[in-house]
Short mmCIF file of C-alpha atoms and ligand atoms in Angstrom, two decimals:
data_model
loop_
_atom_site.label_atom_id
_atom_site.label_comp_id
_atom_site.label_asym_id
_atom_site.label_seq_id
_atom_site.Cartn_x
_atom_site.Cartn_y
_atom_site.Cartn_z
CA MET S 1 102.12 -97.15 -75.63
CA ASP S 2 99.67 -97.20 -73.23
CA PHE S 3 101.07 -95.69 -70.33
CA LEU S 4 103.47 -92.87 -70.23
CA PRO S 5 106.48 -93.31 -67.96
CA LEU S 6 107.16 -90.51 -65.53
CA HIS S 7 109.04 -90.10 -62.07
CA PHE S 8 106.52 -88.31 -60.10
CA ASN S 9 107.82 -85.85 -57.59
CA LEU S 10 105.84 -86.53 -54.36
CA ARG S 11 108.32 -84.85 -51.86
CA GLY S 12 106.04 -83.59 -48.82
CA ALA S 13 102.47 -83.91 -50.91
CA PRO S 14 99.98 -85.76 -49.39
CA VAL S 15 98.97 -89.14 -50.71
CA LEU S 16 96.02 -91.58 -49.84
CA LEU S 17 96.42 -95.16 -49.07
CA VAL S 18 93.09 -97.12 -48.64
CA GLY S 19 93.66 -100.42 -46.99
CA GLY S 20 95.88 -101.60 -43.79
CA GLY S 21 97.06 -105.20 -44.71
CA GLU S 22 100.45 -106.36 -45.96
CA ILE S 23 100.03 -105.03 -49.60
CA ALA S 24 99.23 -101.75 -48.16
CA ARG S 25 101.99 -101.80 -46.04
CA ARG S 26 104.76 -102.54 -49.25
CA LYS S 27 103.11 -99.32 -50.78
CA ALA S 28 103.70 -97.52 -48.06
CA VAL S 29 107.01 -98.05 -47.60
CA LEU S 30 107.69 -97.44 -51.26
CA ILE S 31 105.66 -94.14 -51.06
CA SER S 32 107.53 -93.06 -47.70
CA GLU S 33 110.87 -93.33 -49.41
CA ALA S 34 109.66 -90.85 -52.30
CA GLY S 35 109.00 -88.37 -49.42
CA ALA S 36 105.46 -88.39 -49.70
CA VAL S 37 103.14 -87.90 -46.49
CA LEU S 38 100.53 -90.66 -46.47
CA VAL S 39 97.15 -90.66 -45.46
CA CYS S 40 96.34 -94.11 -44.58
CA VAL S 41 92.34 -95.08 -44.37
CA ALA S 42 91.73 -98.40 -42.76
CA PRO S 43 89.56 -99.86 -40.12
CA LYS S 44 92.49 -101.86 -38.99
CA LEU S 45 96.27 -101.24 -39.47
CA GLU S 46 98.34 -104.26 -39.48
CA PHE S 47 101.77 -102.56 -39.51
CA ASP S 48 103.10 -99.18 -37.89
CA LEU S 49 102.53 -96.48 -40.03
CA THR S 50 104.33 -93.91 -37.98
CA ALA S 51 107.36 -95.82 -37.98
CA LEU S 52 107.76 -94.88 -41.45
CA SER S 53 107.49 -91.28 -40.78
CA ALA S 54 105.82 -89.55 -37.81
CA ASP S 55 104.23 -87.17 -40.54
CA HIS S 56 101.89 -90.41 -41.62
CA ALA S 57 98.49 -90.27 -40.34
CA TRP S 58 96.15 -93.31 -39.97
CA ARG S 59 92.16 -92.51 -40.28
CA GLU S 60 90.56 -95.58 -38.59
CA LYS S 61 87.38 -95.68 -41.05
CA THR S 62 86.09 -97.18 -43.91
CA PHE S 63 86.78 -95.48 -47.20
CA GLU S 64 84.27 -92.38 -48.54
CA ALA S 65 84.70 -90.26 -51.65
CA ALA S 66 85.62 -87.25 -49.53
CA ASP S 67 88.87 -89.02 -48.39
CA VAL S 68 90.22 -88.05 -51.97
CA MET S 69 89.99 -84.25 -51.54
CA GLY S 70 93.14 -82.33 -51.61
CA MET S 71 95.39 -85.81 -52.44
CA ARG S 72 98.16 -85.84 -55.25
CA LEU S 73 98.02 -89.40 -55.71
CA VAL S 74 95.58 -92.20 -54.58
CA VAL S 75 96.35 -95.84 -54.10
CA ALA S 76 93.92 -98.53 -53.12
CA ALA S 77 95.58 -101.74 -51.96
CA THR S 78 92.51 -103.71 -50.47
CA ASP S 79 91.23 -107.17 -51.00
CA ASP S 80 87.46 -105.71 -51.51
CA ALA S 81 86.93 -105.39 -55.00
CA VAL S 82 84.13 -102.87 -54.03
CA VAL S 83 86.08 -100.64 -52.06
CA ASN S 84 88.46 -100.45 -54.62
CA GLU S 85 86.29 -99.78 -57.26
CA ALA S 86 84.87 -96.89 -55.24
CA VAL S 87 88.28 -95.24 -54.43
CA SER S 88 89.12 -95.83 -58.36
CA ARG S 89 85.63 -93.91 -58.88
CA ALA S 90 86.18 -91.23 -56.38
CA ALA S 91 89.48 -90.23 -57.66
CA GLN S 92 88.85 -90.36 -61.36
CA ALA S 93 85.85 -88.13 -60.48
CA GLN S 94 88.56 -85.49 -59.31
CA ASN S 95 91.07 -86.03 -61.92
CA LEU S 96 93.50 -87.59 -59.63
CA PRO S 97 95.90 -89.99 -60.57
CA VAL S 98 94.76 -93.55 -59.17
CA ASN S 99 96.64 -97.03 -58.61
CA VAL S 100 94.36 -99.92 -57.55
CA VAL S 101 97.20 -102.42 -56.61
CA ASP S 102 97.10 -105.45 -59.43
CA GLN S 103 93.71 -104.02 -61.30
CA PRO S 104 95.32 -102.10 -64.42
CA ASN S 105 91.70 -101.62 -65.46
CA LEU S 106 90.86 -99.60 -62.32
CA SER S 107 94.37 -97.64 -62.54
CA THR S 108 95.23 -94.59 -64.34
CA VAL S 109 98.57 -94.71 -63.17
CA ILE S 110 100.78 -98.07 -62.17
CA PHE S 111 103.63 -98.76 -60.28
CA PRO S 112 106.76 -100.19 -62.37
CA ALA S 113 109.14 -102.53 -60.95
CA ILE S 114 112.02 -100.56 -60.25
CA VAL S 115 115.64 -101.27 -59.79
CA ASN S 116 116.87 -98.27 -57.25
CA ARG S 117 120.20 -97.27 -57.32
CA SER S 118 118.64 -93.86 -56.26
CA PRO S 119 119.34 -91.24 -57.33
CA VAL S 120 119.62 -93.46 -60.50
CA LEU S 121 116.31 -95.25 -60.90
CA LEU S 122 115.32 -97.90 -63.62
CA SER S 123 111.68 -98.59 -63.88
CA VAL S 124 109.93 -101.44 -65.83
CA GLY S 125 106.45 -102.00 -66.96
CA THR S 126 104.65 -104.26 -68.94
CA GLY S 127 101.49 -102.16 -68.95
CA GLY S 128 99.92 -104.35 -66.36
CA SER S 129 100.13 -107.19 -68.61
CA SER S 130 102.23 -109.69 -66.46
CA PRO S 131 103.37 -109.03 -63.46
CA VAL S 132 105.75 -111.70 -63.40
CA LEU S 133 107.34 -110.75 -66.79
CA THR S 134 107.75 -107.37 -65.23
CA ARG S 135 109.34 -108.77 -62.00
CA TYR S 136 111.38 -111.01 -64.27
CA LEU S 137 113.13 -108.17 -66.46
CA ARG S 138 113.72 -106.36 -63.22
CA GLU S 139 115.66 -109.22 -61.83
CA GLN S 140 117.87 -109.58 -64.82
CA LEU S 141 118.48 -105.57 -64.80
CA GLU S 142 119.30 -105.68 -60.71
CA ALA S 143 121.94 -108.45 -61.76
CA LEU S 144 123.47 -106.17 -64.47
CA VAL S 145 123.32 -102.62 -63.01
CA PRO S 146 125.88 -102.18 -60.43
CA GLN S 147 125.21 -100.96 -56.77
CA SER S 148 128.16 -98.60 -57.11
CA LEU S 149 126.10 -96.54 -59.51
CA VAL S 150 124.85 -94.54 -56.38
CA ARG S 151 128.48 -93.32 -55.68
CA VAL S 152 129.06 -92.49 -59.48
CA ALA S 153 125.67 -90.19 -59.58
CA ALA S 154 126.78 -88.49 -56.34
CA TYR S 155 130.15 -87.99 -57.71
CA LEU S 156 128.93 -86.57 -60.91
CA LYS S 157 126.28 -84.02 -59.15
CA SER S 158 129.06 -82.87 -56.75
CA ARG S 159 131.25 -81.82 -59.76
CA ARG S 160 128.77 -80.83 -61.85
CA PRO S 161 128.97 -76.95 -61.03
CA ARG S 162 132.71 -77.25 -61.30
CA LEU S 163 132.46 -79.19 -64.57
CA LYS S 164 129.97 -76.29 -65.99
CA ALA S 165 132.65 -73.69 -64.96
CA VAL S 166 135.53 -75.43 -66.31
CA ILE S 167 133.89 -76.40 -69.68
CA PRO S 168 131.21 -73.96 -70.24
CA ASP S 169 130.20 -75.36 -73.92
CA ILE S 170 127.69 -77.92 -73.71
CA ARG S 171 128.63 -80.12 -76.40
CA THR S 172 132.12 -80.39 -75.21
CA ARG S 173 130.82 -80.97 -71.67
CA ARG S 174 129.05 -84.13 -73.01
CA ILE S 175 131.79 -85.09 -75.14
CA THR S 176 134.07 -85.24 -71.92
CA THR S 177 131.39 -86.77 -69.54
CA GLU S 178 130.93 -89.48 -72.19
CA ALA S 179 134.91 -90.10 -72.38
CA PHE S 180 135.01 -90.16 -68.65
CA PHE S 181 132.19 -93.13 -68.50
CA ALA S 182 134.57 -94.99 -71.15
CA GLY S 183 137.52 -94.72 -69.32
CA PRO S 184 139.04 -95.26 -65.86
CA GLY S 185 137.67 -92.40 -64.08
CA PHE S 186 134.30 -94.20 -63.97
CA SER S 187 135.91 -97.08 -62.05
CA HIS S 188 137.58 -94.60 -59.81
CA ALA S 189 134.18 -92.91 -58.85
CA GLU S 190 132.51 -96.28 -58.45
CA ALA S 191 135.40 -97.31 -55.92
CA GLY S 192 134.87 -93.92 -54.02
CA GLU S 193 138.21 -92.79 -55.27
CA ASP S 194 136.99 -89.13 -56.12
CA ASP S 195 140.28 -87.34 -56.31
CA LEU S 196 141.56 -89.98 -58.79
CA ALA S 197 138.61 -89.80 -60.71
CA ASP S 198 138.74 -85.96 -60.75
CA GLY S 199 141.99 -86.29 -62.89
CA TYR S 200 139.99 -88.02 -65.77
CA LEU S 201 137.04 -85.60 -65.53
CA PHE S 202 138.90 -82.30 -65.57
CA GLU S 203 142.27 -83.28 -67.01
CA PRO S 204 141.25 -86.19 -69.74
CA THR S 205 144.05 -87.86 -70.96
CA GLN S 206 143.45 -89.27 -73.95
CA GLY S 207 143.88 -92.73 -74.75
CA VAL S 208 144.64 -94.38 -71.54
CA GLY S 209 142.76 -97.47 -70.87
CA GLU S 210 142.21 -100.13 -68.02
CA VAL S 211 142.28 -103.53 -67.25
CA PHE S 212 140.40 -105.86 -64.99
CA LEU S 213 141.73 -108.94 -63.97
CA VAL S 214 138.54 -111.08 -63.73
CA GLY S 215 137.84 -114.29 -61.95
CA ALA S 216 135.56 -116.31 -64.22
CA GLY S 217 134.99 -119.22 -61.83
CA PRO S 218 135.41 -122.87 -62.39
CA GLY S 219 133.12 -123.32 -65.68
CA ASP S 220 129.52 -122.95 -64.62
CA PRO S 221 128.64 -119.65 -66.05
CA ASP S 222 126.28 -119.13 -63.44
CA LEU S 223 129.10 -118.96 -60.86
CA LEU S 224 130.40 -115.59 -62.20
CA THR S 225 130.02 -112.95 -59.90
CA LEU S 226 127.80 -110.03 -60.68
CA LYS S 227 130.60 -107.80 -60.68
CA ALA S 228 132.49 -110.16 -63.46
CA LEU S 229 128.93 -110.39 -65.46
CA GLN S 230 129.14 -106.57 -65.65
CA LEU S 231 132.23 -105.91 -66.39
CA LEU S 232 132.02 -108.58 -69.26
CA GLN S 233 129.19 -106.42 -70.63
CA ARG S 234 131.33 -103.47 -70.72
CA ALA S 235 134.58 -104.79 -72.00
CA ASP S 236 136.38 -103.77 -75.49
CA VAL S 237 138.49 -106.83 -75.64
CA ILE S 238 138.51 -109.74 -73.67
CA LEU S 239 141.83 -111.74 -73.25
CA TYR S 240 140.88 -115.30 -71.83
CA ASP S 241 142.44 -118.45 -70.70
CA ASN S 242 141.74 -122.16 -71.85
CA LEU S 243 140.21 -122.63 -68.53
CA VAL S 244 137.54 -120.10 -69.34
CA SER S 245 134.18 -121.94 -70.63
CA ALA S 246 132.77 -121.16 -74.04
CA LYS S 247 129.52 -120.47 -71.78
CA VAL S 248 131.16 -118.15 -69.94
CA LEU S 249 132.33 -116.03 -72.73
CA ASP S 250 128.78 -116.21 -74.10
CA ARG S 251 127.65 -113.74 -71.24
CA ALA S 252 130.22 -111.11 -72.77
CA ARG S 253 129.26 -108.24 -74.53
CA ARG S 254 128.90 -109.31 -78.28
CA ASP S 255 130.84 -106.80 -80.04
CA ALA S 256 133.91 -107.18 -77.63
CA THR S 257 136.92 -108.33 -79.31
CA PHE S 258 138.16 -111.87 -78.00
CA GLU S 259 141.84 -112.95 -77.79
CA TYR S 260 142.75 -116.41 -76.45
CA VAL S 261 145.93 -116.28 -74.63
CA GLY S 262 145.43 -119.69 -72.98
CA LYS S 263 148.29 -122.07 -71.71
CA GLN S 264 148.47 -125.82 -71.68
CA SER S 265 150.95 -128.02 -71.17
CA GLY S 266 152.17 -130.18 -74.13
CA LEU S 267 150.29 -127.80 -76.42
CA ASN S 268 151.07 -124.23 -78.14
CA SER S 269 150.67 -121.51 -75.33
CA THR S 270 150.77 -117.95 -75.24
CA PRO S 271 154.05 -116.88 -73.04
CA GLN S 272 153.36 -115.06 -69.80
CA ASN S 273 155.36 -112.02 -70.80
CA SER S 274 153.66 -111.81 -74.14
CA ILE S 275 150.31 -111.53 -72.22
CA ASN S 276 151.61 -108.80 -69.54
CA ALA S 277 152.99 -106.69 -72.84
CA ARG S 278 149.57 -107.10 -74.48
CA LEU S 279 147.78 -105.98 -71.88
CA VAL S 280 149.94 -103.11 -71.46
CA THR S 281 149.29 -102.29 -75.24
CA LEU S 282 145.94 -102.57 -75.36
CA ALA S 283 145.15 -100.21 -72.25
CA ARG S 284 147.23 -97.52 -74.05
CA GLN S 285 145.02 -97.79 -76.75
CA GLY S 286 142.41 -96.29 -74.52
CA LEU S 287 140.70 -99.90 -74.56
CA ARG S 288 138.78 -101.23 -71.71
CA VAL S 289 140.45 -104.62 -71.24
CA VAL S 290 138.96 -107.59 -69.37
CA ARG S 291 141.60 -110.30 -68.86
CA LEU S 292 139.19 -113.13 -67.97
CA LYS S 293 140.85 -116.09 -65.74
CA GLY S 294 139.62 -119.39 -65.01
CA GLY S 295 138.70 -119.41 -60.87
CA ASP S 296 140.05 -116.90 -58.97
CA PRO S 297 142.89 -114.72 -60.74
CA PHE S 298 144.76 -114.32 -57.34
CA ILE S 299 145.07 -118.33 -56.76
CA PHE S 300 147.74 -119.99 -59.02
CA GLY S 301 146.47 -117.59 -61.49
CA ARG S 302 149.68 -115.63 -62.14
CA GLY S 303 147.46 -112.72 -61.44
CA GLY S 304 150.03 -110.86 -59.33
CA GLU S 305 152.68 -111.21 -62.11
CA GLU S 306 150.32 -109.39 -64.83
CA LEU S 307 149.22 -106.58 -62.15
CA ALA S 308 153.22 -106.17 -61.61
CA GLU S 309 153.56 -105.22 -65.20
CA LEU S 310 150.52 -102.77 -65.45
CA ILE S 311 151.42 -101.29 -62.30
CA GLU S 312 155.17 -100.34 -63.76
CA ALA S 313 153.42 -99.26 -66.95
CA GLY S 314 151.20 -96.82 -64.78
CA ILE S 315 148.07 -98.50 -66.03
CA ALA S 316 144.74 -98.42 -64.12
CA PHE S 317 143.70 -101.93 -62.93
CA GLN S 318 140.96 -103.45 -60.64
CA VAL S 319 140.74 -107.00 -59.71
CA VAL S 320 137.48 -109.00 -59.31
CA PRO S 321 137.78 -112.43 -57.44
CA GLY S 322 136.21 -115.33 -58.77
CA ILE S 323 134.94 -118.81 -57.45
CA THR S 324 138.21 -120.76 -57.23
CA ALA S 325 138.04 -124.44 -58.35
CA ALA S 326 138.43 -125.98 -55.04
CA SER S 327 135.36 -124.10 -53.89
CA GLY S 328 133.25 -124.88 -56.95
CA CYS S 329 134.20 -128.55 -57.20
CA ALA S 330 133.95 -129.09 -53.78
CA ALA S 331 130.65 -127.56 -53.40
CA TYR S 332 129.10 -129.21 -56.50
CA ALA S 333 130.09 -132.57 -55.14
CA GLY S 334 128.91 -132.01 -51.51
CA ILE S 335 132.46 -132.24 -50.07
CA PRO S 336 132.55 -129.54 -47.17
CA LEU S 337 136.56 -128.97 -47.57
CA THR S 338 136.27 -128.29 -43.75
CA HIS S 339 133.97 -130.19 -41.18
CA ARG S 340 134.27 -130.03 -37.58
CA ASP S 341 134.26 -133.72 -37.32
CA TYR S 342 136.78 -134.26 -39.92
CA ALA S 343 138.94 -131.17 -40.66
CA GLN S 344 139.67 -128.01 -39.13
CA SER S 345 141.87 -126.32 -42.09
CA VAL S 346 142.13 -126.91 -45.96
CA ARG S 347 145.10 -126.28 -48.00
CA PHE S 348 145.45 -125.23 -51.48
CA VAL S 349 148.64 -126.83 -52.95
CA THR S 350 150.20 -126.92 -56.39
CA GLY S 351 150.61 -130.54 -57.57
CA HIS S 352 152.42 -129.69 -60.71
CA PRO S 353 155.40 -131.63 -61.16
CA LYS S 354 158.66 -129.88 -61.78
CA ASN S 355 161.48 -131.87 -63.02
CA ALA S 356 159.21 -134.82 -62.98
CA SER S 357 159.00 -134.33 -59.65
CA VAL S 358 156.43 -132.99 -56.81
CA ASP S 359 158.39 -130.90 -54.76
CA LEU S 360 156.53 -129.90 -51.45
CA PRO S 361 157.09 -129.89 -48.01
CA TRP S 362 155.61 -133.41 -47.37
CA HIS S 363 155.84 -133.48 -43.62
CA GLU S 364 153.27 -130.56 -43.41
CA MET S 365 151.05 -132.27 -45.55
CA VAL S 366 150.29 -134.97 -43.54
CA SER S 367 149.42 -133.03 -40.17
CA PRO S 368 145.93 -134.30 -39.03
CA GLY S 369 142.65 -132.57 -39.29
CA GLN S 370 143.59 -130.99 -42.60
CA THR S 371 142.10 -131.22 -46.09
CA LEU S 372 144.37 -131.28 -48.84
CA VAL S 373 143.69 -129.47 -52.45
CA PHE S 374 146.12 -130.33 -55.47
CA TYR S 375 145.62 -128.08 -58.23
CA MET S 376 147.23 -128.98 -61.49
CA GLY S 377 147.89 -132.25 -60.08
CA LEU S 378 146.94 -135.15 -62.50
CA GLY S 379 150.44 -135.68 -63.84
CA GLY S 380 151.84 -136.07 -60.27
CA LEU S 381 148.97 -137.97 -58.65
CA SER S 382 150.91 -141.38 -58.14
CA GLU S 383 153.71 -139.35 -56.50
CA ILE S 384 151.66 -137.24 -54.43
CA CYS S 385 149.82 -140.48 -53.15
CA THR S 386 152.95 -142.18 -52.23
CA GLN S 387 154.72 -139.25 -50.35
CA LEU S 388 151.60 -138.82 -48.51
CA ILE S 389 151.94 -142.50 -47.85
CA ARG S 390 155.63 -142.52 -46.92
CA HIS S 391 155.38 -139.37 -44.55
CA GLY S 392 153.02 -141.38 -42.31
CA LYS S 393 149.19 -140.85 -43.87
CA ALA S 394 146.91 -143.70 -43.57
CA VAL S 395 146.69 -145.47 -46.80
CA GLU S 396 142.94 -145.39 -46.48
CA THR S 397 142.73 -142.00 -46.47
CA PRO S 398 139.87 -140.86 -49.14
CA VAL S 399 140.91 -139.15 -52.20
CA ALA S 400 138.67 -137.45 -54.91
CA VAL S 401 139.67 -136.58 -58.36
CA ILE S 402 137.19 -134.30 -59.97
CA SER S 403 137.49 -133.59 -63.69
CA LYS S 404 135.87 -130.37 -65.45
CA GLY S 405 133.91 -129.74 -61.93
CA THR S 406 130.68 -127.37 -62.04
CA THR S 407 130.03 -128.30 -65.59
CA PRO S 408 127.61 -130.76 -67.23
CA GLU S 409 130.65 -132.96 -68.35
CA SER S 410 132.00 -133.51 -64.75
CA VAL S 411 133.26 -136.99 -63.66
CA SER S 412 134.86 -137.91 -60.69
CA VAL S 413 136.68 -140.75 -59.25
CA MET S 414 137.05 -141.78 -55.63
CA GLY S 415 139.31 -144.03 -54.22
CA ASP S 416 142.26 -144.01 -51.37
CA LEU S 417 145.72 -143.25 -51.06
CA GLU S 418 146.41 -146.72 -52.79
CA THR S 419 143.81 -146.98 -55.22
CA THR S 420 143.05 -143.87 -56.51
CA PRO S 421 146.09 -143.80 -59.17
CA GLY S 422 144.93 -146.85 -60.66
CA LEU S 423 141.20 -145.78 -60.99
CA VAL S 424 142.15 -142.71 -62.38
CA ALA S 425 144.38 -144.16 -64.95
CA ARG S 426 141.77 -146.43 -65.92
CA ALA S 427 139.17 -143.77 -66.24
CA GLN S 428 141.06 -141.44 -68.25
CA LEU S 429 139.93 -138.70 -66.83
CA PRO S 430 140.28 -135.41 -69.00
CA SER S 431 141.48 -132.12 -67.78
CA PRO S 432 141.05 -129.92 -65.69
CA THR S 433 141.01 -131.81 -62.63
CA LEU S 434 141.20 -130.98 -58.90
CA ILE S 435 142.52 -133.68 -56.44
CA ILE S 436 140.94 -133.42 -52.98
CA VAL S 437 142.40 -135.54 -50.23
CA GLY S 438 141.22 -135.84 -46.48
CA GLU S 439 138.57 -137.15 -43.92
CA VAL S 440 135.88 -134.73 -45.23
CA LEU S 441 135.40 -137.03 -48.06
CA ARG S 442 133.60 -139.29 -45.51
CA ALA S 443 130.91 -136.59 -44.83
CA PRO S 444 127.31 -137.52 -45.00
CA SER S 445 126.87 -134.55 -47.53
CA VAL S 446 129.16 -136.36 -50.03
CA ARG S 447 127.49 -137.00 -53.24
CA PRO S 448 126.25 -140.81 -52.97
CA LEU S 449 128.25 -141.53 -56.49
CA LEU S 450 131.55 -140.59 -54.57
CA VAL S 451 130.59 -142.60 -51.26
CA LYS S 452 130.22 -145.57 -53.19
CA ALA S 453 133.54 -145.68 -54.77
CA ILE S 454 135.17 -145.23 -51.51
CA ASP S 455 133.12 -148.22 -49.70
C1 SAM Y 501 146.66 -122.86 -63.40
S1 SAM Y 501 145.47 -123.30 -62.11
C2 SAM Y 501 144.19 -121.99 -62.23
C3 SAM Y 501 143.43 -122.01 -61.08
C4 SAM Y 501 142.28 -121.20 -60.88
N1 SAM Y 501 143.02 -119.68 -60.84
C5 SAM Y 501 141.13 -121.30 -59.78
O1 SAM Y 501 141.43 -120.50 -58.94
O2 SAM Y 501 140.34 -122.21 -59.89
C6 SAM Y 501 144.36 -124.66 -63.23
C7 SAM Y 501 144.16 -125.69 -62.36
O3 SAM Y 501 142.78 -125.46 -61.55
C8 SAM Y 501 142.31 -126.77 -61.58
N2 SAM Y 501 140.91 -126.54 -61.89
C9 SAM Y 501 140.41 -125.42 -62.59
N3 SAM Y 501 138.90 -125.29 -62.92
C10 SAM Y 501 138.85 -126.61 -62.85
C11 SAM Y 501 137.73 -127.60 -62.88
N4 SAM Y 501 136.43 -127.09 -63.47
N5 SAM Y 501 137.71 -128.75 -62.50
C12 SAM Y 501 138.44 -129.05 -61.88
N6 SAM Y 501 139.77 -128.56 -61.55
C13 SAM Y 501 139.87 -127.36 -62.05
C14 SAM Y 501 142.89 -127.85 -62.04
O4 SAM Y 501 143.55 -128.23 -60.97
C15 SAM Y 501 143.81 -126.86 -63.11
O5 SAM Y 501 144.97 -128.00 -63.43
#
């Protein structure tokens, strides 16, 4: 280890900053946040130092060795190699910690990249060997560490005296706090529901888990939300649908248990009531259960039914929205679902045929200035097109059918209300498919391949 990582308490302490440009400004902001009092030495200052704190002072001059006297930390942030070296030498002569920005050879301390969820701080350093690698690692952590840790830390700090009084034994207290982290109390603290969190911290009920109903998006794993990713990393068990791609599952915690509970028409399917019951059973075993659903759990996802069962069983839950197929597929195909020139509203409709017929209020579907997005509509495509024409929609209204949207295997077909069913039958598009109907398909942003198909 070339450097010892320390978190430096600089509250109220004098810090010398040499330099007055952009790099110096960035360091000034950071050092200010730590509550230090800055003395900035520079012939010219290009930022407003006192806006950061009225206690900071600017000495309008060039650097001299005596400037380091009485300082707790010295930072050189100039683009002048001679000055930087002089600052480093003067500070080291006084045994003061010194940082010269981007010059580890002149520094006795270096600034790590930080993930700031103050009071929680994660610092990443590569010993000055690669600032790009440091930044890369920081970005990875930034995505994984929830902003809500700020709340959890504040909650735990506020409850510490009471916890010490209630559980004086340090070992028992540690075990209780660890159990709290693994249970629903943590989620309550994250959500700012401190009273509910107290129940789990002070009267721990053994064996009560929780369920997270999480939207996995339409396929591309990069469309997972940060929250979904964080929960996938914390899950004990993951129950997933057939719409959840393998690449999405790859982002989950390796040692989680994976249970497939998919439903696919015509194939062996897990009945909804068994899924509901399974969620309750697993949560009652004290597990953190992620119920992962394609797209958004509340859009044709039966999320509401699963929650009803959890509520009845008194199981804590959270819902994490996902990017629904309509948003994902449309975005990747360049189709604006609304557009000032073409459509003022968008309607998400189930095209799933019931008793061999698609039963919808067709007169509402044909109103102008509206984009229609049919989920589960492949089997009913011919009827959808016929009904729209019958109820007054122009035959030339464009229709796009997008298969496996947002994934590398995605294929699309585009035609109009008359031609599309035939084109789709010939292309033998694999499911899942989404049907988009409306004038927005004429927008200039629509991917050229699709446009060519309707010309
Ligand atoms: C039971 S619904 C679930 C919808 C999901 N909850 C959502 O918000 O996207 C399944 C239907 O979503 C659509 N779908 C989901 N993912 C898709 C994708 N990647 N490409 C095309 N259609 C998709 C298809 O119409 C499919 O039949």
